Short mmCIF file of C-alpha atoms in Angstrom, two decimals:
data_model
loop_
_atom_site.label_atom_id
_atom_site.label_comp_id
_atom_site.label_asym_id
_atom_site.label_seq_id
_atom_site.Cartn_x
_atom_site.Cartn_y
_atom_site.Cartn_z
CA MET A 1 5.10 -12.52 -48.06
CA SER A 2 3.87 -15.95 -47.74
CA THR A 3 6.53 -18.64 -47.21
CA SER A 4 4.58 -21.75 -46.17
CA THR A 5 4.70 -24.77 -48.57
CA ALA A 6 0.95 -24.51 -49.30
CA THR A 7 0.97 -20.63 -49.98
CA ARG A 8 4.47 -20.25 -51.16
CA ARG A 9 4.70 -16.91 -53.14
CA ALA A 10 6.60 -13.74 -53.40
CA THR A 11 4.68 -10.76 -54.73
CA ILE A 12 6.32 -7.52 -55.75
CA PHE A 13 4.12 -4.66 -54.36
CA GLY A 14 6.39 -1.99 -55.53
CA ARG A 15 9.99 -0.84 -55.86
CA VAL A 16 12.14 2.00 -54.66
CA ILE A 17 14.79 3.30 -56.62
CA LEU A 18 17.58 5.01 -54.68
CA THR A 19 20.00 7.02 -56.74
CA ALA A 20 22.68 9.17 -55.22
CA GLN A 21 26.08 10.55 -55.92
CA LEU A 22 29.07 8.78 -53.99
CA ARG A 23 32.00 11.25 -53.40
CA ALA A 24 35.38 10.02 -52.31
CA VAL A 25 36.03 12.40 -49.60
CA THR A 26 39.49 10.91 -48.98
CA GLY A 27 41.36 8.68 -51.38
CA LEU A 28 39.38 5.51 -52.08
CA ARG A 29 40.94 2.19 -52.45
CA ILE A 30 39.10 -1.08 -53.35
CA GLY A 31 41.45 -3.61 -54.54
CA GLY A 32 41.38 -5.64 -57.74
CA ALA A 33 43.15 -8.69 -59.34
CA THR A 34 46.82 -8.67 -59.71
CA GLY A 35 47.21 -11.89 -61.88
CA THR A 36 47.77 -10.00 -65.15
CA LEU A 37 50.09 -7.36 -64.15
CA ALA A 38 53.19 -6.80 -66.19
CA ILE A 39 56.74 -7.00 -64.49
CA GLY A 40 57.35 -3.60 -62.65
CA ALA A 41 53.70 -2.88 -62.29
CA LEU A 42 51.91 -1.95 -58.94
CA ASP A 43 51.08 -5.27 -57.06
CA ASN A 44 47.92 -3.82 -55.34
CA PRO A 45 46.05 -2.13 -57.93
CA VAL A 46 42.33 -0.84 -57.71
CA VAL A 47 39.49 -2.54 -59.48
CA ARG A 48 38.76 -1.16 -62.94
CA ASP A 49 36.04 -1.54 -65.32
CA PRO A 50 37.62 -3.53 -68.28
CA LEU A 51 35.83 -1.54 -70.87
CA THR A 52 36.89 1.79 -69.86
CA ASN A 53 39.88 1.14 -67.51
CA GLN A 54 38.17 3.51 -65.01
CA PRO A 55 38.07 2.57 -61.27
CA TYR A 56 34.56 1.67 -60.16
CA ILE A 57 33.00 0.51 -56.73
CA PRO A 58 31.64 -3.12 -57.01
CA GLY A 59 27.96 -3.42 -55.70
CA SER A 60 29.26 -6.43 -53.61
CA ALA A 61 31.82 -4.29 -51.92
CA LEU A 62 29.21 -1.47 -51.18
CA LYS A 63 26.54 -3.94 -50.07
CA GLY A 64 28.74 -5.95 -47.92
CA LYS A 65 30.08 -2.85 -46.08
CA LEU A 66 26.39 -1.75 -45.46
CA ARG A 67 25.55 -5.12 -44.18
CA SER A 68 28.49 -5.35 -42.03
CA LEU A 69 27.88 -1.96 -40.30
CA SER A 70 24.17 -2.91 -39.81
CA GLU A 71 25.08 -6.19 -38.18
CA ARG A 72 27.63 -4.27 -35.85
CA ILE A 73 25.23 -1.55 -34.73
CA GLU A 74 22.86 -4.37 -33.98
CA GLY A 75 25.26 -6.49 -32.06
CA LEU A 76 24.27 -9.53 -34.18
CA VAL A 77 26.39 -12.83 -33.77
CA SER A 78 28.60 -13.59 -36.82
CA ASN A 79 27.84 -17.04 -37.48
CA TRP A 80 28.23 -17.77 -41.20
CA ARG A 81 31.71 -18.15 -42.61
CA ILE A 82 32.63 -17.40 -46.06
CA ASN A 83 36.40 -18.28 -46.36
CA ASN A 84 37.96 -15.99 -43.62
CA VAL A 85 34.95 -13.82 -43.26
CA TYR A 86 32.22 -14.28 -40.85
CA LEU A 87 28.90 -12.66 -41.05
CA HIS A 88 25.52 -12.93 -39.44
CA ILE A 89 22.70 -15.19 -40.91
CA CYS A 90 19.41 -16.19 -39.39
CA LEU A 91 20.00 -19.94 -39.41
CA ALA A 92 16.98 -22.39 -40.11
CA GLN A 93 16.43 -25.38 -37.87
CA ASN A 94 14.12 -28.38 -39.04
CA GLY A 95 13.00 -26.06 -42.10
CA GLN A 96 11.75 -23.28 -39.71
CA ASN A 97 13.41 -19.87 -39.13
CA PRO A 98 11.26 -18.02 -36.45
CA ASN A 99 13.99 -15.17 -36.12
CA TYR A 100 14.11 -14.17 -39.81
CA HIS A 101 11.10 -11.91 -39.92
CA THR A 102 12.16 -9.88 -36.76
CA CYS A 103 15.86 -9.82 -37.71
CA PRO A 104 17.13 -6.23 -38.70
CA VAL A 105 19.51 -7.36 -41.23
CA CYS A 106 18.52 -10.64 -43.06
CA PRO A 107 15.47 -9.61 -44.81
CA VAL A 108 17.03 -6.54 -46.18
CA PHE A 109 20.43 -7.77 -47.11
CA GLY A 110 19.58 -11.62 -47.72
CA VAL A 111 20.38 -15.00 -46.70
CA PRO A 112 21.86 -17.99 -48.61
CA GLY A 113 19.35 -19.78 -50.77
CA ASP A 114 19.51 -22.98 -48.63
CA GLN A 115 18.17 -21.25 -45.49
CA ALA A 116 14.60 -21.16 -44.69
CA PRO A 117 12.39 -19.22 -45.41
CA SER A 118 14.42 -18.87 -48.70
CA ALA A 119 12.89 -15.53 -49.17
CA PRO A 120 14.08 -12.79 -51.74
CA THR A 121 16.57 -10.16 -50.75
CA ARG A 122 14.90 -6.65 -50.60
CA LEU A 123 18.16 -4.65 -51.42
CA ILE A 124 20.00 -4.62 -54.56
CA VAL A 125 23.07 -2.67 -54.96
CA ARG A 126 24.37 -1.91 -58.38
CA ASP A 127 28.07 -1.28 -59.41
CA ALA A 128 28.86 2.40 -59.11
CA PHE A 129 30.73 4.01 -62.07
CA LEU A 130 32.60 7.25 -62.29
CA ILE A 131 30.10 9.87 -63.60
CA ASP A 132 31.39 11.46 -66.84
CA GLU A 133 32.25 14.90 -65.43
CA SER A 134 34.37 13.38 -62.64
CA ALA A 135 36.16 11.28 -65.20
CA ARG A 136 36.90 14.26 -67.31
CA GLU A 137 38.28 15.90 -64.11
CA LEU A 138 40.41 12.94 -63.36
CA GLU A 139 41.71 12.82 -67.06
CA ALA A 140 42.82 16.44 -66.80
CA LEU A 141 44.92 15.96 -63.78
CA ARG A 142 48.57 14.84 -63.75
CA LEU A 143 48.04 11.44 -61.93
CA ASP A 144 50.39 8.58 -61.38
CA LEU A 145 48.19 6.17 -63.19
CA PRO A 146 44.89 6.59 -65.28
CA TYR A 147 42.35 7.74 -62.90
CA SER A 148 44.41 6.89 -59.87
CA GLU A 149 47.00 7.98 -57.65
CA ILE A 150 49.95 6.35 -55.86
CA LYS A 151 50.01 6.87 -52.15
CA TRP A 152 53.32 5.98 -50.33
CA GLU A 153 53.15 4.52 -47.04
CA ALA A 154 56.05 3.24 -44.65
CA ALA A 155 56.06 0.68 -41.77
CA ILE A 156 58.46 2.21 -39.08
CA ASP A 157 60.47 -0.12 -36.79
CA ARG A 158 60.05 1.56 -33.28
CA VAL A 159 63.60 0.68 -32.22
CA THR A 160 65.76 1.49 -35.10
CA SER A 161 63.33 3.84 -36.84
CA ALA A 162 64.03 1.90 -40.07
CA ALA A 163 61.28 2.47 -42.57
CA THR A 164 59.81 -0.10 -45.12
CA PRO A 165 58.03 1.83 -47.74
CA ARG A 166 55.06 0.49 -49.75
CA GLN A 167 52.93 1.86 -52.51
CA VAL A 168 48.99 1.83 -52.49
CA GLU A 169 46.94 2.87 -55.47
CA ARG A 170 43.95 4.98 -54.75
CA VAL A 171 41.21 6.78 -56.58
CA PRO A 172 41.86 10.39 -55.61
CA ALA A 173 39.72 12.44 -53.29
CA GLY A 174 36.98 14.16 -54.99
CA ALA A 175 36.15 11.32 -57.41
CA ARG A 176 32.39 11.02 -57.76
CA PHE A 177 30.26 7.82 -58.65
CA ALA A 178 26.85 7.24 -59.81
CA CYS A 179 25.20 5.02 -57.12
CA GLU A 180 22.07 3.02 -57.57
CA MET A 181 20.12 0.77 -55.02
CA VAL A 182 16.67 -0.94 -55.62
CA TYR A 183 14.61 -1.83 -52.62
CA THR A 184 11.61 -4.10 -53.17
CA ILE A 185 8.56 -4.10 -51.10
CA TYR A 186 7.18 -7.79 -50.52
CA GLU A 187 5.20 -7.26 -47.53
CA PRO A 188 3.92 -4.39 -45.27
CA GLU A 189 6.73 -4.76 -42.70
CA ASP A 190 9.23 -3.62 -45.73
CA PHE A 191 8.22 -0.07 -45.36
CA GLU A 192 9.53 0.20 -41.97
CA ARG A 193 12.66 -1.93 -43.01
CA PHE A 194 13.60 0.83 -45.36
CA ARG A 195 14.81 2.68 -42.22
CA ILE A 196 17.51 0.12 -42.03
CA VAL A 197 18.90 1.17 -45.52
CA ALA A 198 18.89 4.81 -44.62
CA ARG A 199 20.68 4.29 -41.39
CA ALA A 200 23.19 2.07 -43.27
CA LEU A 201 24.13 5.09 -45.44
CA GLN A 202 24.90 7.19 -42.31
CA LEU A 203 26.92 4.31 -40.83
CA LEU A 204 29.08 4.11 -43.93
CA GLU A 205 29.74 7.94 -44.03
CA ASP A 206 31.02 7.78 -40.58
CA ASP A 207 33.15 4.61 -41.43
CA TYR A 208 35.15 3.87 -44.61
CA LEU A 209 34.65 2.09 -47.86
CA GLY A 210 37.33 -0.36 -49.25
CA GLY A 211 40.72 -0.93 -47.64
CA TYR A 212 43.13 1.08 -45.46
CA GLY A 213 40.32 2.94 -43.81
CA SER A 214 42.13 3.11 -40.59
CA ARG A 215 44.88 4.94 -42.21
CA GLY A 216 42.87 7.60 -43.82
CA SER A 217 41.38 6.05 -47.10
CA GLY A 218 37.74 5.40 -47.94
CA LYS A 219 35.80 8.13 -46.43
CA VAL A 220 32.76 8.72 -48.64
CA ALA A 221 29.72 11.02 -48.74
CA PHE A 222 26.39 10.70 -50.35
CA SER A 223 24.58 13.49 -52.02
CA ASP A 224 21.71 14.33 -54.45
CA ILE A 225 19.78 11.46 -53.18
CA THR A 226 16.47 10.62 -54.99
CA LEU A 227 13.80 8.17 -54.12
CA LEU A 228 11.51 6.96 -56.97
CA ALA A 229 8.45 5.09 -56.03
CA LYS A 230 7.29 2.32 -58.42
CA PRO A 231 4.06 0.70 -57.43
CA ARG A 232 3.22 -2.43 -58.92
CA GLU A 233 0.05 -0.93 -60.53
CA GLN A 234 2.21 1.79 -62.31
CA TYR A 235 5.11 -0.33 -63.30
CA ASP A 236 4.35 0.12 -67.01
CA LYS A 237 4.53 3.97 -66.60
CA PRO A 238 7.70 5.80 -67.92
CA ARG A 239 10.06 6.55 -65.01
CA GLU A 240 9.72 10.42 -65.33
CA THR A 241 5.86 10.12 -64.51
CA LEU A 242 6.48 8.35 -61.14
CA PRO A 243 6.44 10.15 -57.82
CA THR A 244 10.05 11.10 -56.42
CA ARG A 245 11.55 12.74 -53.39
CA THR A 246 15.01 14.28 -53.29
CA PHE A 247 17.29 14.87 -50.49
CA PRO A 248 20.75 16.87 -50.74
CA SER A 249 22.36 14.53 -48.17
CA VAL A 250 21.96 11.57 -45.85
CA ASP A 251 21.16 13.77 -42.87
CA ALA A 252 18.31 15.34 -44.83
CA LEU A 253 17.01 11.85 -45.55
CA LEU A 254 17.19 10.97 -41.95
CA GLN A 255 15.53 14.26 -40.68
CA GLN A 256 12.52 13.53 -42.98
CA LEU A 257 12.59 9.73 -42.45
CA ASP A 258 9.32 9.35 -40.72
CA GLU A 259 7.43 11.16 -43.50
CA THR A 260 9.36 9.50 -46.29
CA VAL A 261 8.39 6.01 -44.93
CA ALA A 262 4.78 7.31 -44.57
CA TRP A 263 5.02 8.52 -48.22
CA LEU A 264 6.38 5.32 -49.47
CA THR A 265 3.52 3.56 -47.67
CA SER A 266 0.75 5.59 -49.19
CA THR A 267 2.37 5.69 -52.57
CA ILE A 268 3.05 1.87 -52.86
CA LEU A 269 0.09 0.86 -50.85
CA VAL A 270 -0.38 -2.85 -50.26
CA THR A 271 -3.98 -3.40 -50.66
CA THR A 272 -6.22 -5.94 -48.83
CA ARG A 273 -6.53 -7.67 -52.42
CA ASP A 274 -2.79 -8.17 -52.37
CA LEU A 275 -2.62 -9.72 -48.96
CA ALA A 276 -5.70 -12.15 -49.65
#
């Protein structure tokens, strides 16, 4: 991908559509707004789709967690502040950013638009909604709230043993969400960068998603992973005719990662014409 002023361009050589099922292994809590709650309602609800009232996982929450874990395992400096949150950004100086192309995080997860080289983000993470079967299962349960449970917790005074109870709304363990990510190939280096996405999935499985993770919530697992390759030359073809590879789990994807990267490279081949 050329970023100089004279040859500025961003050509899509192809895309990888990653779909998977994301299962809440333990109760999942991603907080929503409280501004419209009625008197007596729970003051820390989960985020819900306004059309269906079903809980969902915002793509921003999922992508932000994948990015954060990728930054941590690389030991990158958190140098960019968004309110009270810090993350890593390859900062430009005098319009140049020599660290960007070798950074293991910024090309994949993105940088602010005003930072050179102002390149497009490779990874898009969609909002993840409950799959229909899982929604029906939750509807059949006797839950505290539609599609969610109330978990009681208590803060304990270590001297008096007095307890202060509190309520937390969570999506019950076992709920399943349809997850989709789109990874775009802009330059040959992006094939190897796909390893960062696969590793981030495993990092998340060993961590937690949403809030209260240190207290048991938010363990998730990916399954039924499908990679669909969409080379630029075949972008007008129906999806079912395009090459795919499937994996039952993240571990299976990682075990076959070398050959998967080679398959993506040969399927979405960046030709010398593209690079001219």
